[in-house]
CSV table of C-alpha atoms in Angstrom, one decimal:
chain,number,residue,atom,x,y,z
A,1,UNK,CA,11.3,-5.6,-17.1
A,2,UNK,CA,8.3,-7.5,-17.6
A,3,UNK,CA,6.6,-9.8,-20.7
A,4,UNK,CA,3.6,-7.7,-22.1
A,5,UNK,CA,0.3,-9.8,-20.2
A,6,UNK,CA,-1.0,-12.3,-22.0
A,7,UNK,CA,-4.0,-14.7,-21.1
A,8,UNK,CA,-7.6,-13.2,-19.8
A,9,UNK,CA,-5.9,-9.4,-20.1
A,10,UNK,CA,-8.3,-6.9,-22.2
A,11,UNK,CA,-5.6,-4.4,-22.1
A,12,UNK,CA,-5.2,-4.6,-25.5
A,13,UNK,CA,-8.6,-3.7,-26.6
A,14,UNK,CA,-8.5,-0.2,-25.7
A,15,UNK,CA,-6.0,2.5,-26.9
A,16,UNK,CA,-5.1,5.1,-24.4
A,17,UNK,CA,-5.8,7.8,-26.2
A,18,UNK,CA,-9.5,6.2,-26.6
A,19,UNK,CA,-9.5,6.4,-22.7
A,20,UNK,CA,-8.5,10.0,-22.2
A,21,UNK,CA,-5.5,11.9,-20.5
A,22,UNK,CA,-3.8,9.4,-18.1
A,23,UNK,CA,-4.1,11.2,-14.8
A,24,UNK,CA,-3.6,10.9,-10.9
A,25,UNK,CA,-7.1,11.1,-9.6
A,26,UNK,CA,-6.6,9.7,-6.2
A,27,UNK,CA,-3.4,9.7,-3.7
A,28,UNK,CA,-3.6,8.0,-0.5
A,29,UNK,CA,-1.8,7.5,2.4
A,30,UNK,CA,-1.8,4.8,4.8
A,31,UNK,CA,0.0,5.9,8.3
A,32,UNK,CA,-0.4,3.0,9.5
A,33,UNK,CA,0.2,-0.8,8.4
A,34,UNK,CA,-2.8,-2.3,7.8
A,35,UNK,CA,-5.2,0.2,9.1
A,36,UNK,CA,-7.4,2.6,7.0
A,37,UNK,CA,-5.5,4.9,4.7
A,38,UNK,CA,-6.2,8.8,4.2
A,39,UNK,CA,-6.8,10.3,0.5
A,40,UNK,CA,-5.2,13.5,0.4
A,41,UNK,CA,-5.2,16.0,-1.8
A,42,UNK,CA,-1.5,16.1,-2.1
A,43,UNK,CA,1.7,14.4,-0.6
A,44,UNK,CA,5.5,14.9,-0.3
A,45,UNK,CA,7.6,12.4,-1.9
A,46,UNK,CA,10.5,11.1,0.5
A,47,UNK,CA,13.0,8.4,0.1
A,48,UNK,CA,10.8,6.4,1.3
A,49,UNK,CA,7.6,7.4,-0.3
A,50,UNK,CA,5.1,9.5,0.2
A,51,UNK,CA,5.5,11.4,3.7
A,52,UNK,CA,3.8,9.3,6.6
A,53,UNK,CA,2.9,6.7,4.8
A,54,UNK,CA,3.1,2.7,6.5
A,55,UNK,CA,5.8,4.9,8.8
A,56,UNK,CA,3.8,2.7,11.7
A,57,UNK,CA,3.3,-0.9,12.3
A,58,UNK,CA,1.5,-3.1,15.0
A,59,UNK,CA,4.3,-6.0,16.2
A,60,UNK,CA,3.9,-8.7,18.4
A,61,UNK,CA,4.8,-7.9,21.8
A,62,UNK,CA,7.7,-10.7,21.9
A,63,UNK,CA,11.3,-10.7,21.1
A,64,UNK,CA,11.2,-10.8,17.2
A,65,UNK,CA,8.2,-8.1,16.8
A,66,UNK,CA,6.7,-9.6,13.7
A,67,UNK,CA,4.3,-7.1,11.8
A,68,UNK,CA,0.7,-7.9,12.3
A,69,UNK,CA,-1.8,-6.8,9.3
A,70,UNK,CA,-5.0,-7.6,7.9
A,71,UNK,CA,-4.3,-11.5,7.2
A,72,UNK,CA,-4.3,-11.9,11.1
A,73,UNK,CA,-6.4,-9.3,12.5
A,74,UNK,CA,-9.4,-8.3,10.1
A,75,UNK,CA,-10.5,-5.9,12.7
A,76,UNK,CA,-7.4,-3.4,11.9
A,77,UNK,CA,-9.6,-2.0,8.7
A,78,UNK,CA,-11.5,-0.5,11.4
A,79,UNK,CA,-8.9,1.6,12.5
A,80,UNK,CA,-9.2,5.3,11.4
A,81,UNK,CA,-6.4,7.2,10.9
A,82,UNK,CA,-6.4,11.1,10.7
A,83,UNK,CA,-3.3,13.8,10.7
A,84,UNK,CA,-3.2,16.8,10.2
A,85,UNK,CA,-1.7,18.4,6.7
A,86,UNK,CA,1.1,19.3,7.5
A,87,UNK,CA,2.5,16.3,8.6
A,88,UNK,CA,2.1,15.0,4.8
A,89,UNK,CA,2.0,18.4,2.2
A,90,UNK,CA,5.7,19.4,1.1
A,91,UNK,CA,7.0,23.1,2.9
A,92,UNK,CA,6.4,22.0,6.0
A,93,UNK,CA,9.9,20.9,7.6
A,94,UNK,CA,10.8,20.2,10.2
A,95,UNK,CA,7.6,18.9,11.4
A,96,UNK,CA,6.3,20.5,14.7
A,97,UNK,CA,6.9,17.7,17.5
A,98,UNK,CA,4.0,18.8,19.0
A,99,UNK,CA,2.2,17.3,15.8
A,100,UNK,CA,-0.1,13.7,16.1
A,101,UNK,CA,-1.8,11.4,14.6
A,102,UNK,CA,-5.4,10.3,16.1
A,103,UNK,CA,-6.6,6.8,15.6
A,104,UNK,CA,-10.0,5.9,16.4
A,105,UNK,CA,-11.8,2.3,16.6
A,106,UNK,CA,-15.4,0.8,17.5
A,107,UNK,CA,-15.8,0.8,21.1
A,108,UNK,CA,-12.6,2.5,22.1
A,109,UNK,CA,-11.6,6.2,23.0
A,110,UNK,CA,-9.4,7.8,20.7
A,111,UNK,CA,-5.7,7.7,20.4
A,112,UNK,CA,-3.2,10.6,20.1
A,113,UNK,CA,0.4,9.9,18.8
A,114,UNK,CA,3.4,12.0,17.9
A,115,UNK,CA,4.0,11.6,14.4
A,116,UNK,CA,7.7,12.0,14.9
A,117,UNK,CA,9.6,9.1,16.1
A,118,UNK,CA,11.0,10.6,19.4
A,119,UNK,CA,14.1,10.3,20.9
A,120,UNK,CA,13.5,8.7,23.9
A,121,UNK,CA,11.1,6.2,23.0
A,122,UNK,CA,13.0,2.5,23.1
A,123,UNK,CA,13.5,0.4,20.3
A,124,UNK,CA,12.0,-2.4,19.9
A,125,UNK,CA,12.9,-5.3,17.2
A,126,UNK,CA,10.5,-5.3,13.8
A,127,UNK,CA,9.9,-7.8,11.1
A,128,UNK,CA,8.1,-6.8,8.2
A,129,UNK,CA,8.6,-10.5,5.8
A,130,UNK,CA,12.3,-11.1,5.0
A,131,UNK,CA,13.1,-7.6,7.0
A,132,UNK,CA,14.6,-7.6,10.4
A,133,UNK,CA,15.4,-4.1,11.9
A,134,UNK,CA,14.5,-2.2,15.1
A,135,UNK,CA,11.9,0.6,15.4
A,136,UNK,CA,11.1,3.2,17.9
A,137,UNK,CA,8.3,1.7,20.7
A,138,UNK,CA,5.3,4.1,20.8
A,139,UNK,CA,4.6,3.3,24.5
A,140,UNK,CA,2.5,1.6,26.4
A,141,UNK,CA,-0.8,3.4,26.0
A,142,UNK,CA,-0.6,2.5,22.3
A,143,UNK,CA,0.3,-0.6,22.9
A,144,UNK,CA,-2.9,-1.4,25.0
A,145,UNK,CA,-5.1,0.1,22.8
A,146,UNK,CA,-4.0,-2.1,19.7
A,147,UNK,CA,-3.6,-5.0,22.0
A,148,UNK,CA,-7.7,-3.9,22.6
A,149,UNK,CA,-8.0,-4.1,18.9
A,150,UNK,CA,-6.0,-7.0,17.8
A,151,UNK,CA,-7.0,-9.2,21.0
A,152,UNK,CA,-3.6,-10.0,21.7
A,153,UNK,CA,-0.5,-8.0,23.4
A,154,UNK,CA,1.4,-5.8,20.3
A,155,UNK,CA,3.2,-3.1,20.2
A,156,UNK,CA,2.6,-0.1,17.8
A,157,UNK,CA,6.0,1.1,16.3
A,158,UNK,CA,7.2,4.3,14.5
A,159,UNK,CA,10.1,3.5,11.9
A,160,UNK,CA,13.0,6.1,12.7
A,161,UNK,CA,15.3,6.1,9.2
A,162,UNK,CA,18.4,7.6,11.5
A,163,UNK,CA,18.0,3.7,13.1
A,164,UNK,CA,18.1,1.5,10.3
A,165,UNK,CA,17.4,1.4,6.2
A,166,UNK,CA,15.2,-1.1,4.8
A,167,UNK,CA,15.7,-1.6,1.1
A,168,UNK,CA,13.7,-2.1,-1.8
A,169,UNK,CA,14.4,-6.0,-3.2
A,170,UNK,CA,17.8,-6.1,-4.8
A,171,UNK,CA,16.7,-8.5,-7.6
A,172,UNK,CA,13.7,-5.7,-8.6
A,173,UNK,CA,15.0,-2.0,-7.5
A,174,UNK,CA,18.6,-2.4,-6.1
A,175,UNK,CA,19.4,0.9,-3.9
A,176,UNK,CA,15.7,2.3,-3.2
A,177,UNK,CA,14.2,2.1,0.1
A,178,UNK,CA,11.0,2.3,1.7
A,179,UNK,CA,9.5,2.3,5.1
A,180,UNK,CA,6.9,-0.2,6.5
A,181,UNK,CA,5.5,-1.1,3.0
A,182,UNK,CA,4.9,-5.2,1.9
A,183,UNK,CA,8.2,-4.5,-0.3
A,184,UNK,CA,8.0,-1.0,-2.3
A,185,UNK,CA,7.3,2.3,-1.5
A,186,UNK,CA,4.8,3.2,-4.4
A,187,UNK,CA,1.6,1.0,-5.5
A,188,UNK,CA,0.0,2.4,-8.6
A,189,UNK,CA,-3.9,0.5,-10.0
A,190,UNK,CA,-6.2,2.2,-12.4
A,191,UNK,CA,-10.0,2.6,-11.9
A,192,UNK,CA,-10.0,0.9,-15.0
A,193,UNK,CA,-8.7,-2.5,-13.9
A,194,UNK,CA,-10.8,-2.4,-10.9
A,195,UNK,CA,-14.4,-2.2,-13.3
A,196,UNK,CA,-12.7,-4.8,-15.2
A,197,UNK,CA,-12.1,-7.2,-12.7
A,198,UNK,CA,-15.8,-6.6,-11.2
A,199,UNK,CA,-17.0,-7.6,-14.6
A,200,UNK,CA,-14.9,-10.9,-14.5
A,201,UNK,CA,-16.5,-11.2,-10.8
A,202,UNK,CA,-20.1,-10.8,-12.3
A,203,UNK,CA,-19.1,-13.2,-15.2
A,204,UNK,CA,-17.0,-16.2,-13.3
A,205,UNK,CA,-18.2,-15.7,-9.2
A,206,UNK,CA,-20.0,-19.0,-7.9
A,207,UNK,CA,-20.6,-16.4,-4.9
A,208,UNK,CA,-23.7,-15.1,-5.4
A,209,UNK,CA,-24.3,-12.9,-2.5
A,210,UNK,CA,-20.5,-11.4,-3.5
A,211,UNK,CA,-21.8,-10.8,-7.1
A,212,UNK,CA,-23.8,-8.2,-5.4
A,213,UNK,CA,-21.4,-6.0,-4.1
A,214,UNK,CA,-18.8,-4.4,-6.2
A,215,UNK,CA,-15.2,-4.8,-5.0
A,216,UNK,CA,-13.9,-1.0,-4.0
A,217,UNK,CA,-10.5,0.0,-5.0
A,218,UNK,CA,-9.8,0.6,-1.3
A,219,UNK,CA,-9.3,-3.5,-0.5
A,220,UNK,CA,-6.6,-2.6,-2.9
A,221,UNK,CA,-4.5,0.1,-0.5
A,222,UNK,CA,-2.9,1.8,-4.0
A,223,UNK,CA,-1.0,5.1,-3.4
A,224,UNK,CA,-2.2,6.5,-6.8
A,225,UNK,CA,-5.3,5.8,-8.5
A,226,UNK,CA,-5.3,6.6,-12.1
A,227,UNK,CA,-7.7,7.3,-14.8
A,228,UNK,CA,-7.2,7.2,-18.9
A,229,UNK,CA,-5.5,4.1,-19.6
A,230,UNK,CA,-7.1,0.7,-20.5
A,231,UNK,CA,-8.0,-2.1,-18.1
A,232,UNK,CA,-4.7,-3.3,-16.5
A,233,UNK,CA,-2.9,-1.2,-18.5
A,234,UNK,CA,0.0,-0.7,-15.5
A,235,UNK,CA,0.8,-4.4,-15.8
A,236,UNK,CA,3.3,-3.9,-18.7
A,237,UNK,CA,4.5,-0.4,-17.5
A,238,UNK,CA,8.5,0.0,-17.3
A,239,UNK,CA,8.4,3.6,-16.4
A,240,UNK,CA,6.3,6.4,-16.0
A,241,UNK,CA,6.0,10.3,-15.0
A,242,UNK,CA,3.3,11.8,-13.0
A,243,UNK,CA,3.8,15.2,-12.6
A,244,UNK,CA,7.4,16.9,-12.6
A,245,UNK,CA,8.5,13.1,-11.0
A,246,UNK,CA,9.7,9.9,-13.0
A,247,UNK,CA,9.2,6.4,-11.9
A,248,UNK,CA,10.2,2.8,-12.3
A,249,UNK,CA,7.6,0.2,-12.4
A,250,UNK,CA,10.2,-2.5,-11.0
A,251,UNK,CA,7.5,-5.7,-9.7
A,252,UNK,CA,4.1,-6.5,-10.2
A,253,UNK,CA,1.8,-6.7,-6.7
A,254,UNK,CA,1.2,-10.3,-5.6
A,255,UNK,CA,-2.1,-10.1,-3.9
A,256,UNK,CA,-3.6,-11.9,-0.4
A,257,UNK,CA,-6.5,-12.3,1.4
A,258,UNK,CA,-6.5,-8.9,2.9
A,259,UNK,CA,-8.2,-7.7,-0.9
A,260,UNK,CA,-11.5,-10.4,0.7
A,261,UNK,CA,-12.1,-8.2,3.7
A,262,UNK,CA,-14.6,-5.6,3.3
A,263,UNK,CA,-13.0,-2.4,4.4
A,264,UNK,CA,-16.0,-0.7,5.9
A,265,UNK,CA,-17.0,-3.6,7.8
A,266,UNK,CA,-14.4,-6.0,8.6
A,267,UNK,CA,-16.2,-8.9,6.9
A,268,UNK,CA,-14.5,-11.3,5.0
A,269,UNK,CA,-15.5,-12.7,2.1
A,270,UNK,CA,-13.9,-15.1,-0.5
A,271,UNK,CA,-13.5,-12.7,-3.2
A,272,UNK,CA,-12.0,-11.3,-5.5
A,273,UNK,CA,-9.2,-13.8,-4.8
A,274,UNK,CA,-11.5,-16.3,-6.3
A,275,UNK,CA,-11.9,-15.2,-9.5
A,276,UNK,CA,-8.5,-13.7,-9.9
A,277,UNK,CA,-7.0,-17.5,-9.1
A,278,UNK,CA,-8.9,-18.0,-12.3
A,279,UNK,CA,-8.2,-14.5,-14.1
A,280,UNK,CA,-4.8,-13.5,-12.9
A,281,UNK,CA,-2.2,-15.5,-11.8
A,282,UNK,CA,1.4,-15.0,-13.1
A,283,UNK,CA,1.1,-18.2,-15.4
A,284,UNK,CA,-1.7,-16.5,-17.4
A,285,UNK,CA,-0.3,-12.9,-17.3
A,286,UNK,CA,3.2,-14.2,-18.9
A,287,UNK,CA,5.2,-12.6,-15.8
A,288,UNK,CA,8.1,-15.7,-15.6
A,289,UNK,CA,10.7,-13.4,-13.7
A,290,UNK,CA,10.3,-15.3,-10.7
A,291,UNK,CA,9.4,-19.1,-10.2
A,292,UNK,CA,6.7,-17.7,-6.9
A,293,UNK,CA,5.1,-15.5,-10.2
A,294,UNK,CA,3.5,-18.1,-11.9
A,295,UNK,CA,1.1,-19.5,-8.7
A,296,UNK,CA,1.0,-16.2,-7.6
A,297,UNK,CA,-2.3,-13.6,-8.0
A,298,UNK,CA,-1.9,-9.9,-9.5
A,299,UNK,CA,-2.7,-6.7,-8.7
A,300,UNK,CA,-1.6,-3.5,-9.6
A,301,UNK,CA,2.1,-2.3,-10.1
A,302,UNK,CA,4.8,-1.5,-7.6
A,303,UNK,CA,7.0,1.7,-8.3
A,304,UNK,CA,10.0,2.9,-6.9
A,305,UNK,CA,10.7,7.6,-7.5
A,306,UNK,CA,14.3,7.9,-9.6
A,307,UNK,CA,14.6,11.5,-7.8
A,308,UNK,CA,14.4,9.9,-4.5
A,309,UNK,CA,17.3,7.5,-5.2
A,310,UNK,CA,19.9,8.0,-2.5
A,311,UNK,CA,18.3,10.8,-1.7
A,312,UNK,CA,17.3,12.1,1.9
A,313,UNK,CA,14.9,14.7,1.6
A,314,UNK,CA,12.0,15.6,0.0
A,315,UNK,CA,12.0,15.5,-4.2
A,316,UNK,CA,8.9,17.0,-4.7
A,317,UNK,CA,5.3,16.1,-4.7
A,318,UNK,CA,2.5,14.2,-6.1
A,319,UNK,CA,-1.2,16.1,-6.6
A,320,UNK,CA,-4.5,14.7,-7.7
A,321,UNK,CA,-5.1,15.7,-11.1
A,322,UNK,CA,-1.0,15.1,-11.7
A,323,UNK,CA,-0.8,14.2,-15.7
A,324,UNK,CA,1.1,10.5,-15.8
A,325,UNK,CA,2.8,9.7,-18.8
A,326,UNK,CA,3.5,6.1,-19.9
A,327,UNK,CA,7.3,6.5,-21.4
């Protein structure tokens, strides 16, 4: 699907039996667009991908409902996200309605909300990029607390799949879905590409004060974190198991400003995106699918689950520690 990476890549250098097993050693969901993500032990894989994961979205309060994230509001990497296990580990269906997620944020009381989208909650139109759909309206208490957070009027929205479908990019992974993901419904990096591009920030930074601080994975949002392959490794996957499950790497992850803002502070900064301009854009990886590719910066690989194709229930699960085979 894709060239092998050319350019500044080191993949090459290391063999992956030199780095170990190639494992799962982190899985994280993010119930929330653009809010702080949860790393759980293990997560059911839906059509959509892993069970609550980007399910909600803060819109603008207006006619079109256009997603707001990170690139607008900094301040939503403050919001904590928590549910309960159930809500996320396979077994457990039909969820009890009774079930909520809590979101808490500097200077505000916490917020409960049903993890379910309920019935009588209105819908309320959504855009998330090229999609438009309709979602279920959380209510008004939700709404003023993010409208709190964000500094403007929003809405917080639950996607309801008996509404609408959003689909996966026809050009990349024709007839997979997701939820309230950028595009896909899977985002795989390795811990190894992550030291790797913390030693081209030590080598090529003209920010000094950044040089001091490593970059975390978590400015990242991957669902699966992965150990035993070579730096950027995932960049010329095509398809891969983890666990009992087989997956397509369909698109490689453009990357935006959200990976400058310090996830523990809300602080942003001016890289990594610096010295990937200068380390990983499309022109210098060899990715020429696309015209947008070769301006564009790179970061991790997006997957789509072939059990979950057409498929609406659960197909299994992914674990920390899951073996991942590179096929």
């Amino acid at each position: 699907r894709f060239a092998e990476p050319v350019g500044t890549l080191r993949a090459g250098l290391l063999s992956t039996s030199m780095a170990g097993a190639p494992r799962v050693t982190e899985v994280w969901i993010y119930p929330v667009k653009s809010c702080k993500g949860i790393r759980v032990k293990e997560a059911a894989v839906d059509s959509t991908g892993l069970r609550c994961d980007r399910v909600f979205a803060v819109v603008a309060a207006d006619g079109r409902g256009r997603f707001v994230s990170q690139r607008k509001c900094a301040k939503l990497a403050l919001v904590r996200t928590e549910l309960p296990e159930e809500a996320y580990l396979p077994g457990w269906e039909p969820l009890d309605p009774d079930c909520t997620l809590r979101l808490t944020a500097p200077g505000l009381e916490p917020l409960l909300v049903p993890i379910q989208p309920q019935s009588h909650w209105p819908r309320h139109p959504t855009n998330v990029w090229a999609w438009a759909g309709e979602c279920r309206d959380c209510g008004d208490d939700a709404a003023d607390w993010f409208s709190r957070v964000v500094g403007s009027p929003v809405r917080l929205v639950r996607f309801d799949p008996t509404i609408n479908q959003r689909f996966t990019e026809e050009q990349y992974a024709p007839g997979y879905t997701t939820g309230l993901s950028d595009g896909y419904p899977f985002l795989v990096i390795s811990n190894a590409s992550i030291r790797e591009l913390n030693t081209y920030i030590q080598e090529k930074s003209t920010q000094e004060e950044e040089k001091r601080n490593e970059i975390k994975m978590n400015r990242f949002r991957p669902n699966f974190v992965v150990d035993g392959v070579p730096p950027f490794a995932e960049d010329s996957w095509k398809k891969c198991t983890i666990g009992a499950l087989t997956f397509l790497a369909v698109k490689p992850c453009s990357r935006c400003i959200i990976t400058t803002i310090d996830q523990e502070s809300g602080v942003i900064g001016r890289e990594p995106m610096q010295t990937m301009q200068k380390t990983r854009t499309g022109e210098l990886l060899g990715f020429t699918q696309d015209r947008s590719f070769k301006r564009g910066v790179f970061m991790g690989m997006n997957l789509v689950c072939e059990e979950s194709f057409k498929m609406e229930e659960s197909v299994g699960s992914v674990a920390e520690g899951a073996p991942l085979a590179v096929l």
